[in-house]
Amino acid sequence: MTDRSYRFTHAITRRPAASITHGLRAVDTGAPDLARMQAHHDAYIATLRETGATVIELDALEPYPDSVFVEDTALCLPSGAVIMRPGAPSRLGEAAEMAPHLAALYGDLRRISGAESFIEGGDILMTETEILVGRSARTNAAGIAELAALTADWGEVVREVHTPPGVLHFKTDCSLLDAETILSTPRLSASGCFKGYRLIDVAEGEEAAANTIRFNDLVLMPAGFPRTRDAILAAGFTVREIGNSECAKLDGGMSCLSLRFTPKA
Ligand code: GLY
């Protein structure tokens, strides 16, 4: 059994910009508290490092309010990395900002470049055997088709699925816990897109717990969802709860805050 989808030597994060108060959100639930967000971010990075990984912390990018959510800018695979083309116009430039950092770590860096192609990393779930990409308001069929074409010679199999209506990203509603196990909201798992995987549904009313990350030996999950935490613990995983109250105001979660990968020169 391989473990490419959850064992990594590196992660990249970016410090939250003060401009995040202008970040995108589906519903305005109030301004994020920057000091609290930074404290949560520090705890997140410390937890990634606890697994032995190297974490590269990039400087804040004030012109891009949502730039703390680095996951949307790229997809890092065992053979190479692909720079995304975010569907949110205010986030398009974030991808170009990430490119030089990945170029320094990967010998093969490719780019989604079609004028009509849009795809964000938050819509992509890499498993051991396939790459699931959810069509959403940010990711379209052309973006998915271009990703499939760009990664075919790396042996990657891309499968188009659907992000539930009204949900920002595919991974807002699901996470990979190990090679066989996916944590999901019932509304997404009911679509049947995870056939063949072992499923753990988040507890009713705890849908915001679905965005976790498995990073080496740990599962990082947002604090405040005890029934889902207990279900993950009962399945045998080691859990770390990280405060996410401020990023949640911007529809962000555990996966959004990092790119997780093993570089390939
Ligand atoms: N605020 C995160 C996003 O909408 O992309």
Coordinates of C-alpha atoms and ligand atoms in Angstrom, one line a residue:
M1 CA 0.0 0.0 0.0
T2 CA 1.3 3.4 -0.9
D3 CA 0.8 6.6 1.2
R4 CA 1.5 9.5 -1.2
S5 CA -1.8 11.1 -0.2
Y6 CA -1.0 11.7 3.4
R7 CA 2.8 11.3 4.0
F8 CA 4.8 14.4 3.1
T9 CA 8.2 15.9 4.0
H10 CA 7.2 19.5 3.3
A11 CA 4.4 22.1 3.6
I12 CA 4.1 25.7 2.5
T13 CA 2.0 28.2 4.4
R14 CA 1.6 32.0 4.0
R15 CA 1.1 34.5 6.9
P16 CA -2.4 36.0 7.0
A17 CA -2.5 39.5 5.4
A18 CA -4.1 42.4 7.4
S19 CA -6.2 42.8 4.2
I20 CA -7.9 39.5 5.0
T21 CA -10.7 41.6 6.6
H22 CA -11.7 42.2 2.9
G23 CA -11.5 38.4 2.0
L24 CA -14.2 36.6 0.2
R25 CA -17.0 35.0 2.2
A26 CA -20.4 33.5 1.4
V27 CA -22.1 35.1 4.4
D28 CA -20.8 38.0 6.5
T29 CA -20.5 36.8 10.1
G30 CA -18.2 39.6 11.2
A31 CA -14.6 40.7 10.8
P32 CA -11.9 38.2 11.6
D33 CA -9.8 39.0 14.7
L34 CA -6.3 39.2 13.2
A35 CA -4.4 38.4 16.4
R36 CA -6.5 35.4 17.1
M37 CA -6.1 34.2 13.5
Q38 CA -2.3 34.6 13.7
A39 CA -2.3 32.5 17.0
H40 CA -4.4 29.8 15.3
H41 CA -2.0 29.9 12.3
D42 CA 1.0 29.6 14.6
A43 CA -0.6 26.5 16.2
Y44 CA -1.3 25.0 12.8
I45 CA 2.3 25.4 11.7
A46 CA 3.7 24.0 15.0
T47 CA 1.5 20.9 14.5
L48 CA 2.7 20.3 11.0
R49 CA 6.2 20.6 12.3
E50 CA 5.5 18.2 15.1
T51 CA 5.3 15.4 12.5
G52 CA 8.9 16.1 11.5
A53 CA 8.0 18.0 8.3
T54 CA 9.8 21.1 7.0
V55 CA 7.3 24.1 6.9
I56 CA 8.2 27.0 4.6
E57 CA 6.4 30.1 5.8
L58 CA 5.9 32.7 3.1
D59 CA 5.4 36.4 3.9
A60 CA 1.9 38.0 3.9
L61 CA 0.7 39.3 0.5
E62 CA -1.4 42.4 1.3
P63 CA -2.7 42.8 -2.3
Y64 CA -4.4 39.4 -2.0
P65 CA -6.8 39.3 1.0
D66 CA -7.4 35.5 0.7
S67 CA -3.7 34.6 0.1
V68 CA -3.4 32.8 3.5
F69 CA -5.4 30.0 1.7
V70 CA -2.4 28.8 -0.3
E71 CA -4.0 25.4 -1.1
D72 CA -6.0 27.0 -3.9
T73 CA -2.9 28.1 -5.9
A74 CA -1.3 24.7 -6.8
L75 CA -1.6 20.9 -6.8
C76 CA 1.5 19.1 -5.7
L77 CA 1.9 15.6 -6.9
P78 CA 4.6 12.9 -6.6
S79 CA 6.0 13.6 -10.1
G80 CA 5.6 17.4 -10.3
A81 CA 3.4 20.3 -9.4
V82 CA 0.7 22.2 -11.3
I83 CA -0.1 25.9 -10.8
M84 CA -3.8 26.4 -10.7
R85 CA -6.0 29.1 -12.2
P86 CA -8.4 30.3 -9.5
G87 CA -12.0 31.0 -10.5
A88 CA -12.3 34.0 -8.1
P89 CA -10.9 37.0 -10.0
S90 CA -9.5 38.6 -6.9
R91 CA -7.4 35.4 -6.3
L92 CA -6.1 34.8 -9.9
G93 CA -2.8 36.5 -9.1
E94 CA -2.1 34.4 -6.1
A95 CA -1.1 31.4 -8.3
A96 CA 1.7 33.4 -10.0
E97 CA 3.0 34.4 -6.6
M98 CA 3.3 30.7 -5.6
A99 CA 5.0 29.6 -8.8
P100 CA 8.6 30.6 -8.0
H101 CA 8.5 28.9 -4.6
L102 CA 7.4 25.6 -6.2
A103 CA 9.8 26.0 -9.1
A104 CA 12.6 25.9 -6.5
L105 CA 11.4 22.6 -5.2
Y106 CA 10.2 20.8 -8.3
G107 CA 12.0 19.9 -11.6
D108 CA 8.7 19.7 -13.4
L109 CA 6.3 22.6 -12.8
R110 CA 3.3 22.9 -15.1
R111 CA 0.5 25.5 -15.4
I112 CA -3.2 25.6 -16.0
S113 CA -3.3 28.2 -18.7
G114 CA -6.4 28.1 -20.8
A115 CA -8.3 31.4 -20.8
E116 CA -11.5 29.6 -20.0
S117 CA -10.0 27.1 -17.6
F118 CA -10.6 27.7 -13.9
I119 CA -9.6 25.4 -11.1
E120 CA -8.8 25.9 -7.4
G121 CA -6.9 23.4 -5.2
G122 CA -9.7 23.4 -2.6
D123 CA -11.8 21.4 -5.1
I124 CA -9.2 18.7 -5.5
L125 CA -8.9 15.6 -3.3
M126 CA -5.8 13.4 -4.0
T127 CA -6.1 9.8 -2.9
E128 CA -3.8 6.9 -3.5
T129 CA -5.3 5.9 -6.8
E130 CA -7.0 9.0 -8.3
I131 CA -7.5 12.7 -8.2
L132 CA -11.1 13.7 -7.5
V133 CA -12.0 17.2 -8.7
G134 CA -15.3 18.8 -7.8
R135 CA -16.9 21.2 -10.2
S136 CA -17.9 24.3 -8.3
A137 CA -18.4 28.0 -8.6
R138 CA -14.6 28.2 -8.8
T139 CA -13.7 25.1 -10.8
N140 CA -15.1 24.4 -14.2
A141 CA -15.1 21.5 -16.7
A142 CA -12.3 23.1 -18.8
G143 CA -10.1 23.5 -15.8
I144 CA -10.6 19.8 -14.8
A145 CA -10.0 18.7 -18.4
E146 CA -6.8 20.7 -18.6
L147 CA -5.6 19.2 -15.3
A148 CA -6.3 15.7 -16.6
A149 CA -4.4 16.3 -19.8
L150 CA -1.4 17.9 -18.0
T151 CA -1.0 15.1 -15.5
A152 CA -1.8 12.0 -17.7
D153 CA 1.9 11.3 -18.4
W154 CA 2.6 11.3 -14.7
G155 CA 0.2 8.4 -14.5
E156 CA -2.5 10.4 -12.7
V157 CA -6.2 9.6 -13.2
V158 CA -8.5 12.6 -12.8
R159 CA -12.2 12.0 -12.0
E160 CA -14.7 14.8 -12.2
V161 CA -17.2 14.9 -9.4
H162 CA -19.6 17.6 -8.0
T163 CA -19.2 20.0 -5.1
P164 CA -22.6 20.3 -3.4
P165 CA -24.6 23.4 -4.4
G166 CA -23.9 26.4 -2.2
V167 CA -20.6 24.8 -0.8
L168 CA -17.4 26.7 -1.6
H169 CA -15.1 23.9 -2.4
F170 CA -15.3 20.1 -2.7
K171 CA -13.0 19.7 0.2
T172 CA -15.1 22.1 2.3
D173 CA -17.2 18.9 2.7
C174 CA -14.6 16.1 2.8
S175 CA -11.1 15.0 3.7
L176 CA -8.9 12.0 3.2
L177 CA -8.0 10.2 6.5
D178 CA -5.9 7.4 5.1
A179 CA -5.5 5.4 1.9
E180 CA -9.0 4.0 2.2
T181 CA -10.9 6.3 4.5
I182 CA -12.7 9.6 3.8
L183 CA -14.4 11.9 6.2
S184 CA -17.5 13.5 4.6
T185 CA -20.6 15.4 5.2
P186 CA -23.7 13.2 4.6
R187 CA -24.9 15.6 1.9
L188 CA -21.7 14.9 -0.1
S189 CA -21.3 11.2 0.6
A190 CA -25.0 10.7 -0.4
S191 CA -24.0 11.6 -3.9
G192 CA -22.2 8.3 -4.2
C193 CA -18.9 9.8 -5.3
F194 CA -16.9 7.9 -2.7
K195 CA -18.0 4.4 -3.7
G196 CA -15.2 1.9 -2.8
Y197 CA -13.8 4.1 0.0
R198 CA -14.5 3.5 3.7
L199 CA -16.6 6.5 4.9
I200 CA -16.9 8.3 8.1
D201 CA -19.7 10.9 8.1
V202 CA -19.4 14.0 10.2
A203 CA -22.0 14.3 13.0
E204 CA -25.2 16.1 12.2
G205 CA -24.8 19.8 12.8
E206 CA -21.0 19.5 12.6
E207 CA -20.6 19.9 8.8
A208 CA -17.8 22.4 9.3
A209 CA -15.7 19.6 10.7
A210 CA -15.5 17.9 7.4
N211 CA -12.4 19.9 6.3
T212 CA -9.5 18.2 8.1
I213 CA -6.1 17.2 6.9
R214 CA -4.2 13.9 7.4
F215 CA -0.6 15.0 7.6
N216 CA 1.8 12.2 8.4
D217 CA 0.7 10.6 11.7
L218 CA -1.8 13.3 12.7
V219 CA -5.2 14.4 11.7
L220 CA -5.6 18.2 12.1
M221 CA -9.2 19.2 12.6
P222 CA -11.0 22.4 13.6
A223 CA -11.7 22.7 17.3
G224 CA -15.3 22.6 18.5
F225 CA -16.7 19.5 16.9
P226 CA -16.6 16.9 19.7
R227 CA -18.9 14.2 18.2
T228 CA -16.9 14.2 14.9
R229 CA -13.6 14.3 16.8
D230 CA -14.7 11.2 18.8
A231 CA -15.7 9.4 15.6
I232 CA -12.3 10.0 14.1
L233 CA -10.6 8.9 17.4
A234 CA -12.7 5.8 17.5
A235 CA -11.5 4.9 14.0
G236 CA -8.0 4.9 15.4
F237 CA -6.5 8.2 14.2
T238 CA -4.4 10.6 16.3
V239 CA -6.2 14.0 16.3
R240 CA -5.0 17.5 17.0
E241 CA -7.7 20.2 17.3
I242 CA -6.7 23.6 16.0
G243 CA -8.7 26.8 16.5
N244 CA -10.4 27.9 13.2
S245 CA -13.0 30.4 14.3
E246 CA -11.4 33.3 12.3
C247 CA -10.6 31.5 9.1
A248 CA -14.1 30.0 9.2
K249 CA -15.5 33.6 8.8
L250 CA -13.8 33.5 5.4
D251 CA -15.0 30.0 4.6
G252 CA -11.5 28.6 5.2
G253 CA -10.4 25.5 7.0
M254 CA -7.5 23.1 7.7
S255 CA -6.7 22.1 4.1
C256 CA -6.9 25.7 2.8
L257 CA -4.0 26.8 4.9
S258 CA -1.2 24.7 3.4
L259 CA 0.3 23.0 0.4
R260 CA 1.5 19.6 1.5
F261 CA 4.0 17.7 -0.6
T262 CA 7.3 15.8 -1.0
P263 CA 9.5 17.8 -3.5
K264 CA 10.8 16.1 -6.6
A265 CA 13.9 17.7 -8.1
Ligands
GLY1 N1 -12.3 33.2 1.4 C1 -11.8 32.0 0.7 C2 -12.2 32.0 -0.7 O1 -13.4 32.4 -0.9 O2 -11.6 31.7 -1.6

